[in-house]
Coordinates of C-alpha atoms in Angstrom, one line a residue:
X1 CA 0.0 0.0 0.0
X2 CA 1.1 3.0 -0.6
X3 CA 1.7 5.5 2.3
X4 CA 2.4 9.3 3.4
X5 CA 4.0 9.1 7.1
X6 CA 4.7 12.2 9.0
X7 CA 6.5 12.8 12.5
X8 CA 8.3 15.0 14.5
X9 CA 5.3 17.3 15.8
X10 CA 4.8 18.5 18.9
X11 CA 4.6 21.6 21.4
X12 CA 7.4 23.9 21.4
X13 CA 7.4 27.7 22.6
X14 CA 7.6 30.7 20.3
X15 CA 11.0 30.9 18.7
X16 CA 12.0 27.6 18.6
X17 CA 12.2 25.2 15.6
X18 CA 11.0 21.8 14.7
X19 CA 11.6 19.4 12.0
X20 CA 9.1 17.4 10.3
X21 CA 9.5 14.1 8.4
X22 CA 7.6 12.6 5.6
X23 CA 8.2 9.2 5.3
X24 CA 6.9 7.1 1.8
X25 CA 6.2 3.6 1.9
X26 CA 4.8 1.2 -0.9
X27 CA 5.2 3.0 -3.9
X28 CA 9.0 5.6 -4.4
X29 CA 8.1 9.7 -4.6
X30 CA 11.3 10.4 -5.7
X31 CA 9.8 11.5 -9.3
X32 CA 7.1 13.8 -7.6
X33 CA 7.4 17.4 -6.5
X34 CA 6.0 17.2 -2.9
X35 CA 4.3 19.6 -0.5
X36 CA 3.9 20.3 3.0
X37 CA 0.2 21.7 3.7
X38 CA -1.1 22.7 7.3
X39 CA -4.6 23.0 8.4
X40 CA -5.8 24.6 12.1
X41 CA -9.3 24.1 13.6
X42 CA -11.3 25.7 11.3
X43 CA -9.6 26.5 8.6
X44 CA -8.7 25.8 5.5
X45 CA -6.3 23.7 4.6
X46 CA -3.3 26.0 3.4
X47 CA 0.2 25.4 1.5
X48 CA 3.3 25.3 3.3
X49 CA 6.2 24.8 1.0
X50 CA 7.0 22.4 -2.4
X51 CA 10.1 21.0 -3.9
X52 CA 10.9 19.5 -7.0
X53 CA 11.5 15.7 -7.6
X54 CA 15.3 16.8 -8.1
X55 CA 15.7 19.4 -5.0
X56 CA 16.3 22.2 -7.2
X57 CA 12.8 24.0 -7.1
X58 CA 11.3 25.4 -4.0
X59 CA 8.1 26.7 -3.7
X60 CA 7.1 28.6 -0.5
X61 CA 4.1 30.2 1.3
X62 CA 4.9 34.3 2.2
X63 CA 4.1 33.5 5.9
X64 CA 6.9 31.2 5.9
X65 CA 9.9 32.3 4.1
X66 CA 13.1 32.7 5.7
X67 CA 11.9 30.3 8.4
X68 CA 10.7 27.5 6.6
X69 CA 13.1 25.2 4.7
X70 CA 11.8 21.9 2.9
X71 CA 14.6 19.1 2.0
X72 CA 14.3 15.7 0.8
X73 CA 16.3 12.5 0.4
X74 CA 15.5 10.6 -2.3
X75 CA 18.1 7.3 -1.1
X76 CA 15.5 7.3 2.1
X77 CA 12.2 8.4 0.0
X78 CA 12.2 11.1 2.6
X79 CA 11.0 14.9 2.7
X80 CA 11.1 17.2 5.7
X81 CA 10.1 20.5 6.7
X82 CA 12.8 22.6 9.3
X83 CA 10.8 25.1 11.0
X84 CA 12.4 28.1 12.3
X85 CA 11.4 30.7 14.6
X86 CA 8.2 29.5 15.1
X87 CA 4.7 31.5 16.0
X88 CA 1.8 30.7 17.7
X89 CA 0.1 31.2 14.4
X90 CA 1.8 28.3 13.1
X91 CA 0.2 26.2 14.9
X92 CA -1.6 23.4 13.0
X93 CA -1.5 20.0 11.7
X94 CA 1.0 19.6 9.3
X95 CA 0.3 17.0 6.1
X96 CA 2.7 16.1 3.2
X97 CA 1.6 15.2 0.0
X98 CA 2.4 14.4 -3.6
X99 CA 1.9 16.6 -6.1
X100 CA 0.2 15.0 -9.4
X101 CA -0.9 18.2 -11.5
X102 CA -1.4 21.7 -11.3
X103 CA -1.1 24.3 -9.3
X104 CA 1.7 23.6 -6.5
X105 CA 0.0 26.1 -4.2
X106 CA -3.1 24.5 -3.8
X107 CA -4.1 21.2 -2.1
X108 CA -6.4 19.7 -4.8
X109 CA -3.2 19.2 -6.9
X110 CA -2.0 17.0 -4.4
X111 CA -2.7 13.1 -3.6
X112 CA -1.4 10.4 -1.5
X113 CA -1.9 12.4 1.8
X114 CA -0.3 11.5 4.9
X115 CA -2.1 11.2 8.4
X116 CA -0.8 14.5 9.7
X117 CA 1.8 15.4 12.8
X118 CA 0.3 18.1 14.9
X119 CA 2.6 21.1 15.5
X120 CA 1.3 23.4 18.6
X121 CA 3.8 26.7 19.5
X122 CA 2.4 28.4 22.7
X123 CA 3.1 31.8 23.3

């Protein structure tokens, strides 16, 4: 089957940093762009970042620049998310996707969603 796993939420205070993992299983992503969406109570569900299958295109959401930074590694079918200087308003629950068509900004371009890691930052 194949599978989105994320991990690496959790609560951190304002200012500090997390990094998020998005594991694949079944199937290899290496091909695919992939994105990092978040989505608070709510809300919509809103794009993060996106890179290209090869690393060398990076897409990212104006609340997050200069703090955000999404990586992969292709050998471990692995993307993450390092999240710097966090804010409260970042809290959310943080999904990774695919991207299969499209816009890379907007989540219906997107399939083989993960479960979601929760990311809280308290003030």
């Amino acid at each position: 089957q194949d599978q989105l796993v994320e991990s690496g939420g959790g609560l951190v205070q304002a200012g500090g940093s997390l990094r998020l993992s998005c594991t694949a299983s079944g199937r290899t992503f290496s091909s695919y762009t992939m994105g990092w969406f978040r989505q608070a109570p709510g809300k919509e569900r809103d794009f993060v970042a996106a890179l290209s299958w090869s690393g060398g295109r990076t897409y990212y959401a104006d609340s997050v620049k200069g703090r955000f930074t999404i990586s992969r590694d292709n050998a471990k079918n692995t993307v993450y998310l390092q999240m710097n200087s966090l804010k409260p308003e970042d809290t959310a629950v943080y999904y990774c996707a695919a991207h299969n068509g499209g816009s890379y900004y907007v989540h219906t371009s997107y399939d083989y969603w993960g479960q979601g890691t929760q990311v809280t930052v308290s003030s």
